[in-house]
């Protein structure tokens, strides 16, 4: 209950008092759960104005271009932290002490291997299967291998499942790549840190020692960090809704991977690269800008726009800086796609349509250029996004399961047929 109330006046009904709650940051919320008992539903397709839960993990202010993980701004974490420390922060709510960090990163490191039987699981896929299709299947199948960590009411089971998922996603991601190019899987190397180990499993081979440029593994780590969590986005909401039925954590993360795959969500990074390659030359940019503005053309400028950010996406700013650094290290400053991206961003940000609709580059606009420069194939981009976001999905799943929760069951505005009786064929037109 709250002392702060809103009153809803519906013609022909008594006024309905609704509780208003205030968080530590962000808009107040109106609790509408009492409406059902009054024979009313709310209606909010796409959940533009709907808060689905209470959470302490991440806060976004779309107008300020602010993203906080447990209160820490993303640009500070990107500059001073690393992915595994950010994982600890998202899971436990505080930055770790040196000992806590060493223990946590040691546990993750020792869970990077997958059950040997999973290697044969890959054989069931075609070599040209999209890696996201493989990841949906293989991550869901982890529940068939880890029966000892499926009792979601057991805190220890929840913890081990979280460690296993964070640790094994890079291994499975690299395996989905190696499988697609017919190369042998590369086992994790526990002497390497998280991002370096991923690049080792992606580009190493049994015939020679793989040397990873520290600047590139730092860029890879930052990409994982920038994708770690983003409050109640579509895939995180899919994980929460799946988890609300009591489904095991591996099935919940598989649901998140499936939801992320769409081009309007995590699939946008792959779509950005395809768009930049389709533009091909700076002289074609205006044509694509015109198409993006044309209501009759389904084309949208991929990597632009966001449900929440109506100012810049703070992750895109950090990603663009990383882009500059990586391309300089690789001697690719004059990368034609990066040149097109920079020019496209400049033109779009000066265009009345994009200004009026508050469309800015989002996290996906520059990430693909870095990933391509790191040698990662375009069809692996969303797999990288899913790998980085796994900790956010798990943190939200754990926050829900370890507290009070009910199965999610949205209602609807029904506009179909009223009741009617069955007719035999003879009576049908
Ligand atoms: C992610 O939610 C998250 O937090 C997601 C994410 C995360 O970390 O989890 O941040 C990751 O998904 C980033 C977004 C990646 N997607 C893209 O880059 C795809 C391109 N962007 C759009 O599809 C779109 O901007 C969305 C999906 C991102 C947001 O869609 P909304 O909030 O439903 O906005 P909308 O579609 O209602 O657009 C509002 C208006 C529309 O015009 P009108 O109907 O008002 O005339 O803006 C237009 C749209 O046509 N518009 C665009 C556009 N995005 C929106 N026009 C051209 N190009 C675009 N990219």
PDB file of N, CA, C and O in Angstrom, residues 51-79:
ATOM      1  N   UNK A  51       5.701  -0.853 -16.327  1.00  0.00           N
ATOM      2  CA  UNK A  51       6.781  -1.432 -15.525  1.00  0.00           C
ATOM      3  C   UNK A  51       6.392  -2.856 -15.160  1.00  0.00           C
ATOM      4  O   UNK A  51       5.335  -3.073 -14.579  1.00  0.00           O
ATOM      5  N   UNK A  52       7.231  -3.836 -15.518  1.00  0.00           N
ATOM      6  CA  UNK A  52       6.848  -5.251 -15.308  1.00  0.00           C
ATOM      7  C   UNK A  52       7.304  -5.759 -13.949  1.00  0.00           C
ATOM      8  O   UNK A  52       6.873  -6.825 -13.511  1.00  0.00           O
ATOM      9  N   UNK A  53       8.208  -5.030 -13.298  1.00  0.00           N
ATOM     10  CA  UNK A  53       8.768  -5.580 -12.051  1.00  0.00           C
ATOM     11  C   UNK A  53       9.470  -4.463 -11.288  1.00  0.00           C
ATOM     12  O   UNK A  53       9.653  -3.364 -11.810  1.00  0.00           O
ATOM     13  N   UNK A  54       9.874  -4.772 -10.069  1.00  0.00           N
ATOM     14  CA  UNK A  54      10.784  -3.895  -9.300  1.00  0.00           C
ATOM     15  C   UNK A  54      12.184  -4.486  -9.452  1.00  0.00           C
ATOM     16  O   UNK A  54      12.354  -5.690  -9.439  1.00  0.00           O
ATOM     17  N   UNK A  55      13.180  -3.643  -9.674  1.00  0.00           N
ATOM     18  CA  UNK A  55      14.543  -4.169  -9.817  1.00  0.00           C
ATOM     19  C   UNK A  55      15.562  -3.173  -9.278  1.00  0.00           C
ATOM     20  O   UNK A  55      15.318  -1.977  -9.244  1.00  0.00           O
ATOM     21  N   UNK A  56      16.707  -3.717  -8.841  1.00  0.00           N
ATOM     22  CA  UNK A  56      17.796  -2.893  -8.293  1.00  0.00           C
ATOM     23  C   UNK A  56      19.056  -3.008  -9.148  1.00  0.00           C
ATOM     24  O   UNK A  56      20.123  -2.558  -8.769  1.00  0.00           O
ATOM     25  N   UNK A  57      18.939  -3.621 -10.309  1.00  0.00           N
ATOM     26  CA  UNK A  57      20.156  -3.997 -11.033  1.00  0.00           C
ATOM     27  C   UNK A  57      20.673  -2.875 -11.925  1.00  0.00           C
ATOM     28  O   UNK A  57      21.806  -2.441 -11.834  1.00  0.00           O
ATOM     29  N   UNK A  58      19.810  -2.393 -12.869  1.00  0.00           N
ATOM     30  CA  UNK A  58      20.259  -1.391 -13.852  1.00  0.00           C
ATOM     31  C   UNK A  58      19.223  -0.294 -13.961  1.00  0.00           C
ATOM     32  O   UNK A  58      18.028  -0.557 -13.891  1.00  0.00           O
ATOM     33  N   UNK A  59      19.702   0.935 -14.120  1.00  0.00           N
ATOM     34  CA  UNK A  59      18.803   2.069 -14.331  1.00  0.00           C
ATOM     35  C   UNK A  59      19.224   2.821 -15.584  1.00  0.00           C
ATOM     36  O   UNK A  59      20.424   3.064 -15.800  1.00  0.00           O
ATOM     37  N   UNK A  60      18.221   3.160 -16.421  1.00  0.00           N
ATOM     38  CA  UNK A  60      18.493   3.920 -17.653  1.00  0.00           C
ATOM     39  C   UNK A  60      17.674   5.199 -17.617  1.00  0.00           C
ATOM     40  O   UNK A  60      16.464   5.158 -17.332  1.00  0.00           O
ATOM     41  N   UNK A  61      18.323   6.342 -17.895  1.00  0.00           N
ATOM     42  CA  UNK A  61      17.556   7.578 -18.102  1.00  0.00           C
ATOM     43  C   UNK A  61      17.725   7.951 -19.568  1.00  0.00           C
ATOM     44  O   UNK A  61      18.798   8.404 -19.987  1.00  0.00           O
ATOM     45  N   UNK A  62      16.669   7.690 -20.351  1.00  0.00           N
ATOM     46  CA  UNK A  62      16.755   7.859 -21.804  1.00  0.00           C
ATOM     47  C   UNK A  62      16.969   9.297 -22.223  1.00  0.00           C
ATOM     48  O   UNK A  62      17.570   9.570 -23.259  1.00  0.00           O
ATOM     49  N   UNK A  63      16.506  10.247 -21.401  1.00  0.00           N
ATOM     50  CA  UNK A  63      16.674  11.655 -21.789  1.00  0.00           C
ATOM     51  C   UNK A  63      18.077  12.162 -21.472  1.00  0.00           C
ATOM     52  O   UNK A  63      18.628  12.980 -22.203  1.00  0.00           O
ATOM     53  N   UNK A  64      18.649  11.635 -20.393  1.00  0.00           N
ATOM     54  CA  UNK A  64      20.005  12.069 -20.027  1.00  0.00           C
ATOM     55  C   UNK A  64      21.082  11.208 -20.700  1.00  0.00           C
ATOM     56  O   UNK A  64      22.265  11.497 -20.592  1.00  0.00           O
ATOM     57  N   UNK A  65      20.661  10.123 -21.363  1.00  0.00           N
ATOM     58  CA  UNK A  65      21.664   9.198 -21.921  1.00  0.00           C
ATOM     59  C   UNK A  65      22.480   8.574 -20.803  1.00  0.00           C
ATOM     60  O   UNK A  65      23.696   8.429 -20.899  1.00  0.00           O
ATOM     61  N   UNK A  66      21.753   8.191 -19.728  1.00  0.00           N
ATOM     62  CA  UNK A  66      22.420   7.634 -18.540  1.00  0.00           C
ATOM     63  C   UNK A  66      22.139   6.138 -18.416  1.00  0.00           C
ATOM     64  O   UNK A  66      21.015   5.692 -18.602  1.00  0.00           O
ATOM     65  N   UNK A  67      23.196   5.358 -18.112  1.00  0.00           N
ATOM     66  CA  UNK A  67      23.066   3.915 -17.869  1.00  0.00           C
ATOM     67  C   UNK A  67      23.895   3.585 -16.634  1.00  0.00           C
ATOM     68  O   UNK A  67      25.104   3.811 -16.624  1.00  0.00           O
ATOM     69  N   UNK A  68      23.195   3.130 -15.565  1.00  0.00           N
ATOM     70  CA  UNK A  68      23.871   2.788 -14.306  1.00  0.00           C
ATOM     71  C   UNK A  68      23.715   1.293 -14.036  1.00  0.00           C
ATOM     72  O   UNK A  68      22.605   0.769 -14.121  1.00  0.00           O
ATOM     73  N   UNK A  69      24.810   0.636 -13.698  1.00  0.00           N
ATOM     74  CA  UNK A  69      24.754  -0.762 -13.228  1.00  0.00           C
ATOM     75  C   UNK A  69      24.994  -0.732 -11.726  1.00  0.00           C
ATOM     76  O   UNK A  69      26.093  -0.343 -11.288  1.00  0.00           O
ATOM     77  N   UNK A  70      23.948  -1.034 -10.949  1.00  0.00           N
ATOM     78  CA  UNK A  70      24.017  -0.957  -9.478  1.00  0.00           C
ATOM     79  C   UNK A  70      24.547   0.413  -9.037  1.00  0.00           C
ATOM     80  O   UNK A  70      25.279   0.525  -8.054  1.00  0.00           O
ATOM     81  N   UNK A  71      24.191   1.452  -9.818  1.00  0.00           N
ATOM     82  CA  UNK A  71      24.520   2.842  -9.504  1.00  0.00           C
ATOM     83  C   UNK A  71      25.782   3.348 -10.171  1.00  0.00           C
ATOM     84  O   UNK A  71      26.046   4.547 -10.174  1.00  0.00           O
ATOM     85  N   UNK A  72      26.572   2.458 -10.751  1.00  0.00           N
ATOM     86  CA  UNK A  72      27.847   2.891 -11.368  1.00  0.00           C
ATOM     87  C   UNK A  72      27.640   3.207 -12.849  1.00  0.00           C
ATOM     88  O   UNK A  72      27.131   2.366 -13.598  1.00  0.00           O
ATOM     89  N   UNK A  73      28.036   4.416 -13.323  1.00  0.00           N
ATOM     90  CA  UNK A  73      27.835   4.807 -14.734  1.00  0.00           C
ATOM     91  C   UNK A  73      28.631   3.908 -15.676  1.00  0.00           C
ATOM     92  O   UNK A  73      29.781   3.541 -15.384  1.00  0.00           O
ATOM     93  N   UNK A  74      28.037   3.578 -16.803  1.00  0.00           N
ATOM     94  CA  UNK A  74      28.648   2.629 -17.751  1.00  0.00           C
ATOM     95  C   UNK A  74      29.989   3.147 -18.251  1.00  0.00           C
ATOM     96  O   UNK A  74      30.928   2.349 -18.440  1.00  0.00           O
ATOM     97  N   UNK A  75      30.139   4.461 -18.430  1.00  0.00           N
ATOM     98  CA  UNK A  75      31.418   4.956 -18.964  1.00  0.00           C
ATOM     99  C   UNK A  75      32.537   4.784 -17.939  1.00  0.00           C
ATOM    100  O   UNK A  75      33.681   4.478 -18.300  1.00  0.00           O
ATOM    101  N   UNK A  76      32.211   4.874 -16.646  1.00  0.00           N
ATOM    102  CA  UNK A  76      33.241   4.636 -15.612  1.00  0.00           C
ATOM    103  C   UNK A  76      33.604   3.149 -15.563  1.00  0.00           C
ATOM    104  O   UNK A  76      34.785   2.789 -15.460  1.00  0.00           O
ATOM    105  N   UNK A  77      32.580   2.278 -15.670  1.00  0.00           N
ATOM    106  CA  UNK A  77      32.884   0.835 -15.660  1.00  0.00           C
ATOM    107  C   UNK A  77      33.715   0.473 -16.888  1.00  0.00           C
ATOM    108  O   UNK A  77      34.693  -0.274 -16.811  1.00  0.00           O
ATOM    109  N   UNK A  78      33.353   1.039 -18.055  1.00  0.00           N
ATOM    110  CA  UNK A  78      34.093   0.735 -19.288  1.00  0.00           C
ATOM    111  C   UNK A  78      35.544   1.183 -19.175  1.00  0.00           C
ATOM    112  O   UNK A  78      36.448   0.534 -19.686  1.00  0.00           O
ATOM    113  N   UNK A  79      35.783   2.292 -18.466  1.00  0.00           N
ATOM    114  CA  UNK A  79      37.155   2.828 -18.351  1.00  0.00           C
ATOM    115  C   UNK A  79      37.960   2.099 -17.281  1.00  0.00           C
ATOM    116  O   UNK A  79      39.122   1.765 -17.496  1.00  0.00           O
TER     117      UNK A  79
END
